[in-house]
Coordinates of C-alpha atoms in Angstrom, one line a residue:
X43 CA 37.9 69.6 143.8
X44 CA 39.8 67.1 145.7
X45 CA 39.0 63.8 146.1
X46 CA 36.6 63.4 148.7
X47 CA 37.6 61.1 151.7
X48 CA 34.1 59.2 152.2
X49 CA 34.6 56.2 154.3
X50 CA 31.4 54.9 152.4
X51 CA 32.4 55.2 149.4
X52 CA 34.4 51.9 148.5
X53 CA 36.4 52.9 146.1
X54 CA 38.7 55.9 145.8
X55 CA 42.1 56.3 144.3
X56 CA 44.5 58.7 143.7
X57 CA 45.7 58.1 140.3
X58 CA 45.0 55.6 137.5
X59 CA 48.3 54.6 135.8
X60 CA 48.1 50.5 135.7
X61 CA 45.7 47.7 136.0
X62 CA 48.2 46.3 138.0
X63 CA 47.5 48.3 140.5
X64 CA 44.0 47.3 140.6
X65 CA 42.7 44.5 143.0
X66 CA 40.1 41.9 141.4
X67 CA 37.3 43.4 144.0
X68 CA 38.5 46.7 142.6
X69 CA 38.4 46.1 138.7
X70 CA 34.9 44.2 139.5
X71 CA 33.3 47.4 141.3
X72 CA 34.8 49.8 138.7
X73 CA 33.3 47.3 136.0
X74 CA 30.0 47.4 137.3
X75 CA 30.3 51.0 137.6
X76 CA 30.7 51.5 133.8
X77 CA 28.1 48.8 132.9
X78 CA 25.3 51.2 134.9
X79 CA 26.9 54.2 132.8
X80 CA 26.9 51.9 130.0
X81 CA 22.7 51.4 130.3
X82 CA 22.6 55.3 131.7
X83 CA 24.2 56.5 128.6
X84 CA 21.6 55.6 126.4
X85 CA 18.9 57.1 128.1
X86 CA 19.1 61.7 128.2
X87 CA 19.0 62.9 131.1
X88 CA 19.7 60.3 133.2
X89 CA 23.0 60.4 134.7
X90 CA 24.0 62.9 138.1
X91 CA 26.2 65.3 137.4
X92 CA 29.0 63.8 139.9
X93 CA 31.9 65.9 138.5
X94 CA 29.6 69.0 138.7
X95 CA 32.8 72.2 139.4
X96 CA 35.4 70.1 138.7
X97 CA 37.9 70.5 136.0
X98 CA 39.8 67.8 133.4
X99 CA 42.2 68.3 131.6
X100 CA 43.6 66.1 128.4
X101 CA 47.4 66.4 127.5
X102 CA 48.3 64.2 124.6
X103 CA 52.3 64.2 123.2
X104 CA 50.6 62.1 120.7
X105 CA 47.6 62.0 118.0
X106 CA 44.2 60.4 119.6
X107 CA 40.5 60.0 118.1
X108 CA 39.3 57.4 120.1
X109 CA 40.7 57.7 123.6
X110 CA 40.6 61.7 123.9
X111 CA 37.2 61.9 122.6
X112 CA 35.9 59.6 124.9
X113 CA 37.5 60.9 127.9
X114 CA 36.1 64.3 126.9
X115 CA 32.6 62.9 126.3
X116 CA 32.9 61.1 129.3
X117 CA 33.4 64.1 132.2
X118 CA 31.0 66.0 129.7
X119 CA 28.4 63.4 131.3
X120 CA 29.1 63.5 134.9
X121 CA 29.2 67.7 134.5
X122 CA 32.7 68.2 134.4
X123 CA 34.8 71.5 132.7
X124 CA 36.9 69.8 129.8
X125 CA 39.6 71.4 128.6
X126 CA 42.1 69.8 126.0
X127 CA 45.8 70.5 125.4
X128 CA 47.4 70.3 121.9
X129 CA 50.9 69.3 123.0
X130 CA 52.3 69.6 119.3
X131 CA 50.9 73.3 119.3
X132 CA 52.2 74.3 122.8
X133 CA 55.4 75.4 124.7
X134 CA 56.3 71.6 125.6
X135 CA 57.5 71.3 121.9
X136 CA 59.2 74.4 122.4
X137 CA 61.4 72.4 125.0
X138 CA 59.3 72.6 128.2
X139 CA 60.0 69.6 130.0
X140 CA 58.0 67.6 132.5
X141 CA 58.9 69.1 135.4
X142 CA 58.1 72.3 133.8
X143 CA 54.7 71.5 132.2
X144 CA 53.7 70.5 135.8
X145 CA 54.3 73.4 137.0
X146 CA 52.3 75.2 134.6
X147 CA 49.2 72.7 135.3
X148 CA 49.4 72.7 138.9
X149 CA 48.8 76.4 138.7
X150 CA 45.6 75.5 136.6
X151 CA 43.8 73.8 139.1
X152 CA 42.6 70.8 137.7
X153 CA 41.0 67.9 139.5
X154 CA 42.3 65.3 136.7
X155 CA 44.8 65.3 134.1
X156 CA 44.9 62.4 131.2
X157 CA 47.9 62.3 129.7
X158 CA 48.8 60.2 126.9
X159 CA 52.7 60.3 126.5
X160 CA 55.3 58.4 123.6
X161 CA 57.5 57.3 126.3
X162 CA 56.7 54.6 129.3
X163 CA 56.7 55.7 132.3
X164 CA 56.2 59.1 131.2
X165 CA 52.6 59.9 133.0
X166 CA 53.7 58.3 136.5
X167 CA 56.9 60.6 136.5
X168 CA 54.0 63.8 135.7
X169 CA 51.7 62.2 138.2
X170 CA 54.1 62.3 141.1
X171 CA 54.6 66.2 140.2
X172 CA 51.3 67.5 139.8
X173 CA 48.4 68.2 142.6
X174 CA 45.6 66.3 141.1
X175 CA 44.7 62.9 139.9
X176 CA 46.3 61.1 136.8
X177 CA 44.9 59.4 134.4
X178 CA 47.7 57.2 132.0
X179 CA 46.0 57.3 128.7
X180 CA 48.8 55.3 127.0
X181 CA 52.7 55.6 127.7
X182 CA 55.2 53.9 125.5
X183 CA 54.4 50.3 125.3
X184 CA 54.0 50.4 128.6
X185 CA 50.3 50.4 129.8
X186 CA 46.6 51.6 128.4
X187 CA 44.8 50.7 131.7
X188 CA 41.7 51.9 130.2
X189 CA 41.2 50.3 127.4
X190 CA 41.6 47.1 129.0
X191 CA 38.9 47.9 131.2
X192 CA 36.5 48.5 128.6
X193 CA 37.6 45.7 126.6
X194 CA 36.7 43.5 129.7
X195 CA 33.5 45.1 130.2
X196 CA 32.6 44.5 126.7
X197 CA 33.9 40.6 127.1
X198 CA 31.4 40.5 130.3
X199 CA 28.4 42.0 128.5
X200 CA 28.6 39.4 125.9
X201 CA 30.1 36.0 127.6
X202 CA 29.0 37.0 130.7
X203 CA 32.1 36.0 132.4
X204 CA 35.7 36.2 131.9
X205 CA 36.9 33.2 133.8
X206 CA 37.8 30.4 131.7
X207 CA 37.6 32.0 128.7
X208 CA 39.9 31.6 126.2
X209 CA 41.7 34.7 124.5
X210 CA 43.8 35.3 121.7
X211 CA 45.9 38.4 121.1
X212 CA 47.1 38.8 118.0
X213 CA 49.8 41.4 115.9
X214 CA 52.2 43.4 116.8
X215 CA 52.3 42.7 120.8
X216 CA 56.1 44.1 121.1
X217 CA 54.8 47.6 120.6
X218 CA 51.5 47.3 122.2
X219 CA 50.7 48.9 125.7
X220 CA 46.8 47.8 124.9
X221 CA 48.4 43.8 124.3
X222 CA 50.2 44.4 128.3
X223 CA 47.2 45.6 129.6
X224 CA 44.5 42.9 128.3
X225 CA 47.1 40.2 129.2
X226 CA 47.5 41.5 133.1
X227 CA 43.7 42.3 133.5
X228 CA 42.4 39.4 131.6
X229 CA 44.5 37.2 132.8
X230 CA 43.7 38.0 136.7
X231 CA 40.3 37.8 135.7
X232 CA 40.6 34.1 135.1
X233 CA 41.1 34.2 131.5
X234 CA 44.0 32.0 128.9
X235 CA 45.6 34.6 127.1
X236 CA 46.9 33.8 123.6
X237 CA 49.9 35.7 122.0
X238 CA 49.9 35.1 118.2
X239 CA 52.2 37.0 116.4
X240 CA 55.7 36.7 114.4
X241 CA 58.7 35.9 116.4
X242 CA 59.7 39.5 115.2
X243 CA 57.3 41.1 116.9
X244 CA 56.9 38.9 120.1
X245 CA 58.8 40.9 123.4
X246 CA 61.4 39.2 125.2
X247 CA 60.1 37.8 128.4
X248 CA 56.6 38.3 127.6
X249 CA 56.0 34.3 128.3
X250 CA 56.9 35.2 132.2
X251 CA 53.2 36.4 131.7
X252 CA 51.8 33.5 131.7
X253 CA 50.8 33.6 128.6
X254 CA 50.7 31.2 125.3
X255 CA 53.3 31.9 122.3
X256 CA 52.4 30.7 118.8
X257 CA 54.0 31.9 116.2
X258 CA 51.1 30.0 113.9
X259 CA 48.0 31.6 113.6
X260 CA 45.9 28.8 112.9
X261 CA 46.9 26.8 115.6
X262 CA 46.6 29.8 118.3
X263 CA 43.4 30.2 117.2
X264 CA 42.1 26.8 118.0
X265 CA 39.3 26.7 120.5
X266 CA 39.1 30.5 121.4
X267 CA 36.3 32.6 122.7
X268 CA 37.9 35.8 122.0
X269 CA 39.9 37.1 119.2
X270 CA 41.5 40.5 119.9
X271 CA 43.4 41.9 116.7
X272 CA 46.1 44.1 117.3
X273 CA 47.5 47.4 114.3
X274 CA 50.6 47.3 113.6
X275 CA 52.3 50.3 114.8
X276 CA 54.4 51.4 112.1
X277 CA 55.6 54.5 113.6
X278 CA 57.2 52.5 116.6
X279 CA 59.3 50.6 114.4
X280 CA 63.0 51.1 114.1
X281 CA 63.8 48.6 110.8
X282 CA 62.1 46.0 109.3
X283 CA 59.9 43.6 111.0
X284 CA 57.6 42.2 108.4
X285 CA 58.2 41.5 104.9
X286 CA 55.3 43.5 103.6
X287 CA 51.6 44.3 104.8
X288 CA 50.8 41.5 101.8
X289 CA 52.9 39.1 103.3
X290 CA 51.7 40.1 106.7
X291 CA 47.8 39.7 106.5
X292 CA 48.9 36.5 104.5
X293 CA 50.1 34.6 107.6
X294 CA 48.5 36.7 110.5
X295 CA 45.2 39.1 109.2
X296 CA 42.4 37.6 110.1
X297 CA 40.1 36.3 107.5
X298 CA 36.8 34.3 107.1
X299 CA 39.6 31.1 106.6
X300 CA 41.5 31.7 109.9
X301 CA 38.3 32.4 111.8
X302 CA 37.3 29.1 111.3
X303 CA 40.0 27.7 114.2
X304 CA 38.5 29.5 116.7
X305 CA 34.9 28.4 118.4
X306 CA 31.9 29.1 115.9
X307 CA 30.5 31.9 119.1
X308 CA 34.0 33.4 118.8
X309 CA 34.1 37.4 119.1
X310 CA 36.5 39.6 117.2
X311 CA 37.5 42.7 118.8
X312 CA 40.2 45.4 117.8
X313 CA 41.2 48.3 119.9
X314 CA 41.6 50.8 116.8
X315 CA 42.5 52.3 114.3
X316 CA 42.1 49.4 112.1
X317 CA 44.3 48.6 109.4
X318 CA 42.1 47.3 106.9
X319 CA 43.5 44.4 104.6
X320 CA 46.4 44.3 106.6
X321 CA 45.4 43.0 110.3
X322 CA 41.9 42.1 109.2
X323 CA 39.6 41.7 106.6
X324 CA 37.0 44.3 106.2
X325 CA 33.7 41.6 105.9
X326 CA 35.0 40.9 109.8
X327 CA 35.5 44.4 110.9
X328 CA 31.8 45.7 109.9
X329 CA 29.9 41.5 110.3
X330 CA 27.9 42.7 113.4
X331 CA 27.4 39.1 114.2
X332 CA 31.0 38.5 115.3
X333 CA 32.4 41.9 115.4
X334 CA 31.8 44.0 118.7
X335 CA 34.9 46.4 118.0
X336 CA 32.4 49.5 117.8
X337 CA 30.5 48.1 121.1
X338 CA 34.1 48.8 122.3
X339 CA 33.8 52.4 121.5
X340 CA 30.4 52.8 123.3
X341 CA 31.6 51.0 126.0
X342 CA 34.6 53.5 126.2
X343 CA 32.6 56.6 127.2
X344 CA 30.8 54.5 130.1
X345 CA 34.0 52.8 131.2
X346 CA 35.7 56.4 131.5
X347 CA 32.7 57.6 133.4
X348 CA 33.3 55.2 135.9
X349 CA 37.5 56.1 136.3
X350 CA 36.8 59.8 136.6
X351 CA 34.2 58.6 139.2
X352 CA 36.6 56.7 140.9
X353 CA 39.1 59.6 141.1
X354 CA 36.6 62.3 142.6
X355 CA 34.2 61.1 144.7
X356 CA 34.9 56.9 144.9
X357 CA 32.8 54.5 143.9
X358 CA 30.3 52.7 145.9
X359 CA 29.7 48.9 145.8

């Protein structure tokens, strides 16, 4: 099923790879999309089958719980065919390049194709070779457009708006495509962004941004609405960034003590997996008063309704 080219419908893209390419009347119609499939969701029976015929298809070079499940759920909803691809299990780890593996989906007919991929840059290379839309589910440290968008939609269903907020992004941000996408959405939403990390783990350039270093957590903490926890991605890093997880949660996990900086409403939020004890403290994680990290989840599914949506059919205002 292509996309449909409905002059009424107001928003339709080809492909889904960045929030940069997104427009702030764009992101805002694709929010309020996701917060009707949000309220839908939690009534059966209640949602059109708007991807009725059409097939998806998930392709991910590396492990995924949250993100695959939820994209699977989500065209599930709108009556779409899923079908998942195990890339560890299949001929790309035989040797099957790109180019190739394109090939080979093309001739599958799909409508979309989510690919989460090690390397940046990875899914806009497959999404120039293939004959449906792409989804980037994560590339390198490159961009995780969609979970952005859910964490904003999950920001707006609690603070109501996003401008003028203030929002602090904490960990490892060098190997984080979900810390680049927060700080380009959030921040064109009207929001301060925060970077708290260790200098070790703060990319080069990342300030041109617009965004706030502080290498003290405390002090980044101060006066914020928001505070987004960030794992550290072990299996990214090439020598030795931190001392030791103990040393680590010491100066930058976020505790009951550290909390205390930030504004007494302030939300914790963390993109998962966790890594208990070592970016936060479990009390936080699971105190449903200030945590809204499995809102995030739930949010997910509706927010990935709402992309597929977008992809097939447009979405109106």
């Amino acid at each position: 099923m292509k996309p449909l080219k409905d002059s009424k419908r107001t928003l339709l893209k080809p492909h889904l790879l960045s929030v940069e390419e997104l427009s702030i009347p764009e992101i805002n119609i694709l929010l309020n999309k996701a917060d009707f499939y949000a309220d839908a969701n939690k009534q059966r029976g209640k949602i059109e089958k708007t991807l009725k015929g059409s097939t998806v298809i998930t392709l991910f070079f590396e492990t995924s719980t949250r993100t695959k499940t939820s994209f699977e759920l989500a065209a599930k909803r709108l009556g779409a065919d899923s079908i998942g691809i195990n890339a560890s299990a299949s001929a790309i780890k035989k040797g099957e390049t790109l180019i190739d593996t394109a090939m080979t989906l093309n001739a599958m007919h799909a409508d979309i194709l989510i690919v989460r991929h090690p390397d940046s840059g990875a899914v806009k290379l497959l999404s120039e070779k293939v004959n449906c839309a792409a989804i980037n589910a994560g590339d390198g440290t490159h961009e995780h457009p969609t979970q952005a968008l859910l964490d904003a939609l999950t920001i707006k269903k609690n603070k109501k708006e996003i401008k003028g907020l203030n929002i602090a992004i904490c960990g490892d941000v060098l190997h984080s495509r979900v810390a680049r996408s927060n700080i380009l959405l959030l921040s064109k939403l009207g929001a301060k962004i925060n970077i708290i990390a260790p200098p070790t783990l703060i990319p080069k350039g990342i300030e041109n941004l617009g965004v706030e270093i502080f290498n003290n957590m405390e002090k980044g903490l101060v006066n914020c609405d928001i505070v987004m926890m960030l794992r550290l991605q072990t299996e990214r890093m090439k020598g030795l960034y931190v001392p030791s997880t103990r040393e680590y949660f010491k100066f930058y996990g976020l505790d009951h003590e550290k909390l205390k900086n930030a504004k007494k409403d302030a939300l914790i939020m963390h993109p998962g997996p966790m890594n208990r004890g070592v970016e936060i403290d479990s009390s936080l994680a699971d105190n449903l008063d200030r945590s809204v990290i499995h809102q995030q989840v739930e949010i997910g599914v509706a927010v990935r309704m709402a992309c597929l949506e977008m992809l097939t059919v447009g979405i109106d205002k």
